Amino acid sequence: MITDVQLEEAVQRLAAALTEPKLERVHLTKAFNRVLAQDLSSLCDHPNLDDSALDGYAVRLRGHGACHTGSPVAARGRR
């Protein structure tokens, strides 16, 4: 049976039902579709140079106003 509850009670019920996720070590080949237990970062940059063609920058121009006729910024790409 479904009944309405106040927000505070719903939050308390949800918090009481939550459990700490189980952690396990798995080999990299078995790690597909899993979530890391902690952040992972590379020991070195790859590629080891700054190259926007490889870095893949994205810019949202809508409502920005910086890119217009006469602007030193040139925009091209796809939507």
PDB file of N, CA and C in Angstrom:
ATOM      1  N   MET A   1       0.839  -1.174   0.000  1.00  0.00           N
ATOM      2  CA  MET A   1       0.000   0.000   0.000  1.00  0.00           C
ATOM      3  C   MET A   1       0.890   1.247   0.000  1.00  0.00           C
ATOM      4  N   ILE A   2       0.600   2.186  -0.860  1.00  0.00           N
ATOM      5  CA  ILE A   2       1.373   3.423  -0.964  1.00  0.00           C
ATOM      6  C   ILE A   2       0.654   4.521  -0.195  1.00  0.00           C
ATOM      7  N   THR A   3       1.403   5.203   0.664  1.00  0.00           N
ATOM      8  CA  THR A   3       0.832   6.321   1.420  1.00  0.00           C
ATOM      9  C   THR A   3       1.731   7.531   1.276  1.00  0.00           C
ATOM     10  N   ASP A   4       1.146   8.708   1.414  1.00  0.00           N
ATOM     11  CA  ASP A   4       1.920   9.942   1.370  1.00  0.00           C
ATOM     12  C   ASP A   4       2.660  10.122   2.691  1.00  0.00           C
ATOM     13  N   VAL A   5       3.900  10.599   2.607  1.00  0.00           N
ATOM     14  CA  VAL A   5       4.679  10.903   3.811  1.00  0.00           C
ATOM     15  C   VAL A   5       5.308  12.277   3.637  1.00  0.00           C
ATOM     16  N   GLN A   6       5.641  12.896   4.729  1.00  0.00           N
ATOM     17  CA  GLN A   6       6.317  14.189   4.688  1.00  0.00           C
ATOM     18  C   GLN A   6       7.747  13.987   4.180  1.00  0.00           C
ATOM     19  N   LEU A   7       8.314  15.037   3.616  1.00  0.00           N
ATOM     20  CA  LEU A   7       9.657  14.965   3.055  1.00  0.00           C
ATOM     21  C   LEU A   7      10.671  14.497   4.093  1.00  0.00           C
ATOM     22  N   GLU A   8      10.623  15.047   5.282  1.00  0.00           N
ATOM     23  CA  GLU A   8      11.588  14.689   6.324  1.00  0.00           C
ATOM     24  C   GLU A   8      11.528  13.196   6.640  1.00  0.00           C
ATOM     25  N   GLU A   9      10.312  12.664   6.722  1.00  0.00           N
ATOM     26  CA  GLU A   9      10.168  11.236   7.012  1.00  0.00           C
ATOM     27  C   GLU A   9      10.684  10.392   5.854  1.00  0.00           C
ATOM     28  N   ALA A  10      10.420  10.838   4.629  1.00  0.00           N
ATOM     29  CA  ALA A  10      10.904  10.106   3.458  1.00  0.00           C
ATOM     30  C   ALA A  10      12.427  10.069   3.446  1.00  0.00           C
ATOM     31  N   VAL A  11      13.058  11.197   3.769  1.00  0.00           N
ATOM     32  CA  VAL A  11      14.520  11.251   3.810  1.00  0.00           C
ATOM     33  C   VAL A  11      15.048  10.316   4.892  1.00  0.00           C
ATOM     34  N   GLN A  12      14.420  10.302   6.057  1.00  0.00           N
ATOM     35  CA  GLN A  12      14.839   9.412   7.149  1.00  0.00           C
ATOM     36  C   GLN A  12      14.700   7.945   6.753  1.00  0.00           C
ATOM     37  N   ARG A  13      13.602   7.611   6.099  1.00  0.00           N
ATOM     38  CA  ARG A  13      13.399   6.225   5.659  1.00  0.00           C
ATOM     39  C   ARG A  13      14.463   5.818   4.642  1.00  0.00           C
ATOM     40  N   LEU A  14      14.728   6.718   3.711  1.00  0.00           N
ATOM     41  CA  LEU A  14      15.729   6.429   2.690  1.00  0.00           C
ATOM     42  C   LEU A  14      17.108   6.268   3.314  1.00  0.00           C
ATOM     43  N   ALA A  15      17.479   7.167   4.225  1.00  0.00           N
ATOM     44  CA  ALA A  15      18.783   7.095   4.885  1.00  0.00           C
ATOM     45  C   ALA A  15      18.919   5.801   5.680  1.00  0.00           C
ATOM     46  N   ALA A  16      17.838   5.358   6.317  1.00  0.00           N
ATOM     47  CA  ALA A  16      17.875   4.122   7.101  1.00  0.00           C
ATOM     48  C   ALA A  16      18.037   2.897   6.205  1.00  0.00           C
ATOM     49  N   ALA A  17      17.554   2.986   4.970  1.00  0.00           N
ATOM     50  CA  ALA A  17      17.623   1.847   4.058  1.00  0.00           C
ATOM     51  C   ALA A  17      18.957   1.758   3.323  1.00  0.00           C
ATOM     52  N   LEU A  18      19.717   2.850   3.307  1.00  0.00           N
ATOM     53  CA  LEU A  18      20.991   2.853   2.591  1.00  0.00           C
ATOM     54  C   LEU A  18      22.033   2.036   3.332  1.00  0.00           C
ATOM     55  N   THR A  19      22.855   1.356   2.578  1.00  0.00           N
ATOM     56  CA  THR A  19      23.970   0.617   3.164  1.00  0.00           C
ATOM     57  C   THR A  19      25.258   1.053   2.482  1.00  0.00           C
ATOM     58  N   GLU A  20      26.357   0.870   3.161  1.00  0.00           N
ATOM     59  CA  GLU A  20      27.665   1.190   2.592  1.00  0.00           C
ATOM     60  C   GLU A  20      27.935   0.194   1.463  1.00  0.00           C
ATOM     61  N   PRO A  21      28.339   0.672   0.278  1.00  0.00           N
ATOM     62  CA  PRO A  21      28.589  -0.271  -0.816  1.00  0.00           C
ATOM     63  C   PRO A  21      29.773  -1.187  -0.497  1.00  0.00           C
ATOM     64  N   LYS A  22      29.687  -2.399  -0.969  1.00  0.00           N
ATOM     65  CA  LYS A  22      30.760  -3.372  -0.768  1.00  0.00           C
ATOM     66  C   LYS A  22      31.910  -3.045  -1.719  1.00  0.00           C
ATOM     67  N   LEU A  23      33.115  -3.011  -1.195  1.00  0.00           N
ATOM     68  CA  LEU A  23      34.293  -2.750  -2.015  1.00  0.00           C
ATOM     69  C   LEU A  23      34.995  -4.062  -2.315  1.00  0.00           C
ATOM     70  N   GLU A  24      35.504  -4.174  -3.523  1.00  0.00           N
ATOM     71  CA  GLU A  24      36.287  -5.353  -3.871  1.00  0.00           C
ATOM     72  C   GLU A  24      37.326  -4.980  -4.913  1.00  0.00           C
ATOM     73  N   ARG A  25      38.438  -5.665  -4.874  1.00  0.00           N
ATOM     74  CA  ARG A  25      39.485  -5.470  -5.878  1.00  0.00           C
ATOM     75  C   ARG A  25      39.248  -6.458  -7.013  1.00  0.00           C
ATOM     76  N   VAL A  26      39.289  -5.924  -8.226  1.00  0.00           N
ATOM     77  CA  VAL A  26      39.146  -6.787  -9.395  1.00  0.00           C
ATOM     78  C   VAL A  26      40.229  -6.428 -10.396  1.00  0.00           C
ATOM     79  N   HIS A  27      40.607  -7.393 -11.202  1.00  0.00           N
ATOM     80  CA  HIS A  27      41.593  -7.151 -12.249  1.00  0.00           C
ATOM     81  C   HIS A  27      40.993  -6.191 -13.271  1.00  0.00           C
ATOM     82  N   LEU A  28      41.830  -5.404 -13.908  1.00  0.00           N
ATOM     83  CA  LEU A  28      41.371  -4.410 -14.875  1.00  0.00           C
ATOM     84  C   LEU A  28      40.478  -5.030 -15.949  1.00  0.00           C
ATOM     85  N   THR A  29      40.790  -6.234 -16.377  1.00  0.00           N
ATOM     86  CA  THR A  29      39.986  -6.879 -17.419  1.00  0.00           C
ATOM     87  C   THR A  29      38.590  -7.254 -16.930  1.00  0.00           C
ATOM     88  N   LYS A  30      38.375  -7.266 -15.622  1.00  0.00           N
ATOM     89  CA  LYS A  30      37.063  -7.581 -15.050  1.00  0.00           C
ATOM     90  C   LYS A  30      36.337  -6.326 -14.558  1.00  0.00           C
ATOM     91  N   ALA A  31      36.920  -5.152 -14.805  1.00  0.00           N
ATOM     92  CA  ALA A  31      36.396  -3.910 -14.233  1.00  0.00           C
ATOM     93  C   ALA A  31      35.335  -3.227 -15.101  1.00  0.00           C
ATOM     94  N   PHE A  32      34.994  -3.788 -16.243  1.00  0.00           N
ATOM     95  CA  PHE A  32      34.019  -3.162 -17.128  1.00  0.00           C
ATOM     96  C   PHE A  32      32.675  -2.997 -16.425  1.00  0.00           C
ATOM     97  N   ASN A  33      32.091  -1.820 -16.576  1.00  0.00           N
ATOM     98  CA  ASN A  33      30.762  -1.495 -16.047  1.00  0.00           C
ATOM     99  C   ASN A  33      30.718  -1.441 -14.518  1.00  0.00           C
ATOM    100  N   ARG A  34      31.869  -1.145 -13.903  1.00  0.00           N
ATOM    101  CA  ARG A  34      31.932  -0.994 -12.452  1.00  0.00           C
ATOM    102  C   ARG A  34      32.231   0.459 -12.119  1.00  0.00           C
ATOM    103  N   VAL A  35      32.092   0.833 -10.869  1.00  0.00           N
ATOM    104  CA  VAL A  35      32.335   2.200 -10.408  1.00  0.00           C
ATOM    105  C   VAL A  35      33.551   2.189  -9.500  1.00  0.00           C
ATOM    106  N   LEU A  36      34.463   3.154  -9.712  1.00  0.00           N
ATOM    107  CA  LEU A  36      35.653   3.241  -8.871  1.00  0.00           C
ATOM    108  C   LEU A  36      35.286   3.661  -7.456  1.00  0.00           C
ATOM    109  N   ALA A  37      35.983   3.119  -6.491  1.00  0.00           N
ATOM    110  CA  ALA A  37      35.747   3.474  -5.092  1.00  0.00           C
ATOM    111  C   ALA A  37      36.442   4.779  -4.726  1.00  0.00           C
ATOM    112  N   GLN A  38      37.414   5.193  -5.520  1.00  0.00           N
ATOM    113  CA  GLN A  38      38.122   6.451  -5.273  1.00  0.00           C
ATOM    114  C   GLN A  38      38.564   7.025  -6.611  1.00  0.00           C
ATOM    115  N   ASP A  39      38.940   8.309  -6.597  1.00  0.00           N
ATOM    116  CA  ASP A  39      39.382   8.965  -7.821  1.00  0.00           C
ATOM    117  C   ASP A  39      40.654   8.316  -8.347  1.00  0.00           C
ATOM    118  N   LEU A  40      40.798   8.332  -9.652  1.00  0.00           N
ATOM    119  CA  LEU A  40      41.970   7.789 -10.318  1.00  0.00           C
ATOM    120  C   LEU A  40      42.517   8.868 -11.229  1.00  0.00           C
ATOM    121  N   SER A  41      43.811   9.091 -11.198  1.00  0.00           N
ATOM    122  CA  SER A  41      44.407  10.079 -12.095  1.00  0.00           C
ATOM    123  C   SER A  41      45.688   9.516 -12.682  1.00  0.00           C
ATOM    124  N   SER A  42      46.028  10.025 -13.837  1.00  0.00           N
ATOM    125  CA  SER A  42      47.210   9.562 -14.548  1.00  0.00           C
ATOM    126  C   SER A  42      48.476  10.120 -13.917  1.00  0.00           C
ATOM    127  N   LEU A  43      49.549   9.367 -13.994  1.00  0.00           N
ATOM    128  CA  LEU A  43      50.843   9.831 -13.498  1.00  0.00           C
ATOM    129  C   LEU A  43      51.509  10.787 -14.481  1.00  0.00           C
ATOM    130  N   CYS A  44      51.071  10.758 -15.744  1.00  0.00           N
ATOM    131  CA  CYS A  44      51.654  11.656 -16.745  1.00  0.00           C
ATOM    132  C   CYS A  44      50.564  12.063 -17.738  1.00  0.00           C
ATOM    133  N   ASP A  45      50.783  13.195 -18.408  1.00  0.00           N
ATOM    134  CA  ASP A  45      49.851  13.665 -19.425  1.00  0.00           C
ATOM    135  C   ASP A  45      50.002  12.832 -20.691  1.00  0.00           C
ATOM    136  N   HIS A  46      48.887  12.585 -21.346  1.00  0.00           N
ATOM    137  CA  HIS A  46      48.956  11.907 -22.638  1.00  0.00           C
ATOM    138  C   HIS A  46      47.888  12.490 -23.541  1.00  0.00           C
ATOM    139  N   PRO A  47      48.218  13.090 -24.660  1.00  0.00           N
ATOM    140  CA  PRO A  47      49.590  13.263 -25.141  1.00  0.00           C
ATOM    141  C   PRO A  47      50.345  14.247 -24.260  1.00  0.00           C
ATOM    142  N   ASN A  48      51.644  14.203 -24.341  1.00  0.00           N
ATOM    143  CA  ASN A  48      52.473  15.029 -23.461  1.00  0.00           C
ATOM    144  C   ASN A  48      52.730  16.423 -24.034  1.00  0.00           C
ATOM    145  N   LEU A  49      51.773  16.961 -24.768  1.00  0.00           N
ATOM    146  CA  LEU A  49      51.886  18.307 -25.315  1.00  0.00           C
ATOM    147  C   LEU A  49      50.498  18.923 -25.379  1.00  0.00           C
ATOM    148  N   ASP A  50      50.457  20.248 -25.416  1.00  0.00           N
ATOM    149  CA  ASP A  50      49.179  20.949 -25.541  1.00  0.00           C
ATOM    150  C   ASP A  50      48.826  21.052 -27.017  1.00  0.00           C
ATOM    151  N   ASP A  51      47.748  20.433 -27.420  1.00  0.00           N
ATOM    152  CA  ASP A  51      47.318  20.445 -28.813  1.00  0.00           C
ATOM    153  C   ASP A  51      45.794  20.416 -28.825  1.00  0.00           C
ATOM    154  N   SER A  52      45.190  21.540 -29.177  1.00  0.00           N
ATOM    155  CA  SER A  52      43.729  21.620 -29.116  1.00  0.00           C
ATOM    156  C   SER A  52      43.052  20.612 -30.042  1.00  0.00           C
ATOM    157  N   ALA A  53      43.737  20.198 -31.108  1.00  0.00           N
ATOM    158  CA  ALA A  53      43.147  19.189 -31.985  1.00  0.00           C
ATOM    159  C   ALA A  53      42.982  17.861 -31.249  1.00  0.00           C
ATOM    160  N   LEU A  54      43.826  17.617 -30.275  1.00  0.00           N
ATOM    161  CA  LEU A  54      43.750  16.383 -29.498  1.00  0.00           C
ATOM    162  C   LEU A  54      42.989  16.573 -28.195  1.00  0.00           C
ATOM    163  N   ASP A  55      42.997  17.795 -27.663  1.00  0.00           N
ATOM    164  CA  ASP A  55      42.362  18.043 -26.372  1.00  0.00           C
ATOM    165  C   ASP A  55      40.842  18.069 -26.467  1.00  0.00           C
ATOM    166  N   GLY A  56      40.303  18.439 -27.615  1.00  0.00           N
ATOM    167  CA  GLY A  56      38.866  18.427 -27.814  1.00  0.00           C
ATOM    168  C   GLY A  56      38.117  19.482 -27.035  1.00  0.00           C
ATOM    169  N   TYR A  57      38.454  20.731 -27.234  1.00  0.00           N
ATOM    170  CA  TYR A  57      37.771  21.817 -26.536  1.00  0.00           C
ATOM    171  C   TYR A  57      36.357  21.990 -27.070  1.00  0.00           C
ATOM    172  N   ALA A  58      35.439  22.332 -26.199  1.00  0.00           N
ATOM    173  CA  ALA A  58      34.063  22.631 -26.585  1.00  0.00           C
ATOM    174  C   ALA A  58      33.683  23.971 -25.985  1.00  0.00           C
ATOM    175  N   VAL A  59      32.960  24.777 -26.760  1.00  0.00           N
ATOM    176  CA  VAL A  59      32.550  26.101 -26.300  1.00  0.00           C
ATOM    177  C   VAL A  59      31.061  26.255 -26.562  1.00  0.00           C
ATOM    178  N   ARG A  60      30.332  26.723 -25.578  1.00  0.00           N
ATOM    179  CA  ARG A  60      28.910  27.005 -25.763  1.00  0.00           C
ATOM    180  C   ARG A  60      28.780  28.486 -26.065  1.00  0.00           C
ATOM    181  N   LEU A  61      28.344  28.823 -27.267  1.00  0.00           N
ATOM    182  CA  LEU A  61      28.303  30.212 -27.699  1.00  0.00           C
ATOM    183  C   LEU A  61      26.950  30.874 -27.482  1.00  0.00           C
ATOM    184  N   ARG A  62      25.883  30.116 -27.371  1.00  0.00           N
ATOM    185  CA  ARG A  62      24.554  30.700 -27.256  1.00  0.00           C
ATOM    186  C   ARG A  62      24.487  31.635 -26.048  1.00  0.00           C
ATOM    187  N   GLY A  63      24.086  32.868 -26.289  1.00  0.00           N
ATOM    188  CA  GLY A  63      23.936  33.829 -25.211  1.00  0.00           C
ATOM    189  C   GLY A  63      25.236  34.408 -24.701  1.00  0.00           C
ATOM    190  N   HIS A  64      26.361  34.032 -25.305  1.00  0.00           N
ATOM    191  CA  HIS A  64      27.652  34.517 -24.805  1.00  0.00           C
ATOM    192  C   HIS A  64      27.978  35.898 -25.356  1.00  0.00           C
ATOM    193  N   GLY A  65      27.762  36.096 -26.649  1.00  0.00           N
ATOM    194  CA  GLY A  65      27.966  37.409 -27.241  1.00  0.00           C
ATOM    195  C   GLY A  65      29.400  37.726 -27.616  1.00  0.00           C
ATOM    196  N   ALA A  66      30.356  36.888 -27.268  1.00  0.00           N
ATOM    197  CA  ALA A  66      31.760  37.185 -27.561  1.00  0.00           C
ATOM    198  C   ALA A  66      32.118  36.878 -29.006  1.00  0.00           C
ATOM    199  N   CYS A  67      31.376  36.023 -29.645  1.00  0.00           N
ATOM    200  CA  CYS A  67      31.683  35.638 -31.016  1.00  0.00           C
ATOM    201  C   CYS A  67      30.637  36.267 -31.937  1.00  0.00           C
ATOM    202  N   HIS A  68      31.034  37.291 -32.659  1.00  0.00           N
ATOM    203  CA  HIS A  68      30.119  37.989 -33.549  1.00  0.00           C
ATOM    204  C   HIS A  68      30.913  38.510 -34.742  1.00  0.00           C
ATOM    205  N   THR A  69      30.218  39.044 -35.724  1.00  0.00           N
ATOM    206  CA  THR A  69      30.888  39.611 -36.882  1.00  0.00           C
ATOM    207  C   THR A  69      31.847  40.694 -36.417  1.00  0.00           C
ATOM    208  N   GLY A  70      33.071  40.630 -36.859  1.00  0.00           N
ATOM    209  CA  GLY A  70      34.071  41.597 -36.441  1.00  0.00           C
ATOM    210  C   GLY A  70      34.868  41.151 -35.226  1.00  0.00           C
ATOM    211  N   SER A  71      34.489  40.047 -34.627  1.00  0.00           N
ATOM    212  CA  SER A  71      35.206  39.523 -33.466  1.00  0.00           C
ATOM    213  C   SER A  71      36.462  38.792 -33.926  1.00  0.00           C
ATOM    214  N   PRO A  72      37.545  38.865 -33.154  1.00  0.00           N
ATOM    215  CA  PRO A  72      38.747  38.121 -33.527  1.00  0.00           C
ATOM    216  C   PRO A  72      38.577  36.612 -33.332  1.00  0.00           C
ATOM    217  N   VAL A  73      37.468  36.201 -32.726  1.00  0.00           N
ATOM    218  CA  VAL A  73      37.214  34.783 -32.496  1.00  0.00           C
ATOM    219  C   VAL A  73      36.484  34.215 -33.703  1.00  0.00           C
ATOM    220  N   ALA A  74      36.990  33.129 -34.255  1.00  0.00           N
ATOM    221  CA  ALA A  74      36.332  32.463 -35.375  1.00  0.00           C
ATOM    222  C   ALA A  74      35.716  31.176 -34.857  1.00  0.00           C
ATOM    223  N   ALA A  75      34.458  30.956 -35.169  1.00  0.00           N
ATOM    224  CA  ALA A  75      33.784  29.745 -34.701  1.00  0.00           C
ATOM    225  C   ALA A  75      33.333  28.924 -35.887  1.00  0.00           C
ATOM    226  N   ARG A  76      33.565  27.656 -35.805  1.00  0.00           N
ATOM    227  CA  ARG A  76      33.048  26.747 -36.813  1.00  0.00           C
ATOM    228  C   ARG A  76      32.890  25.390 -36.146  1.00  0.00           C
ATOM    229  N   GLY A  77      32.107  24.561 -36.735  1.00  0.00           N
ATOM    230  CA  GLY A  77      31.887  23.241 -36.147  1.00  0.00           C
ATOM    231  C   GLY A  77      30.502  22.756 -36.462  1.00  0.00           C
ATOM    232  N   ARG A  78      30.011  21.882 -35.639  1.00  0.00           N
ATOM    233  CA  ARG A  78      28.677  21.327 -35.871  1.00  0.00           C
ATOM    234  C   ARG A  78      27.836  21.506 -34.626  1.00  0.00           C
ATOM    235  N   ARG A  79      26.550  21.462 -34.806  1.00  0.00           N
ATOM    236  CA  ARG A  79      25.623  21.585 -33.676  1.00  0.00           C
ATOM    237  C   ARG A  79      25.196  20.227 -33.214  1.00  0.00           C
TER     238      ARG A  79
END
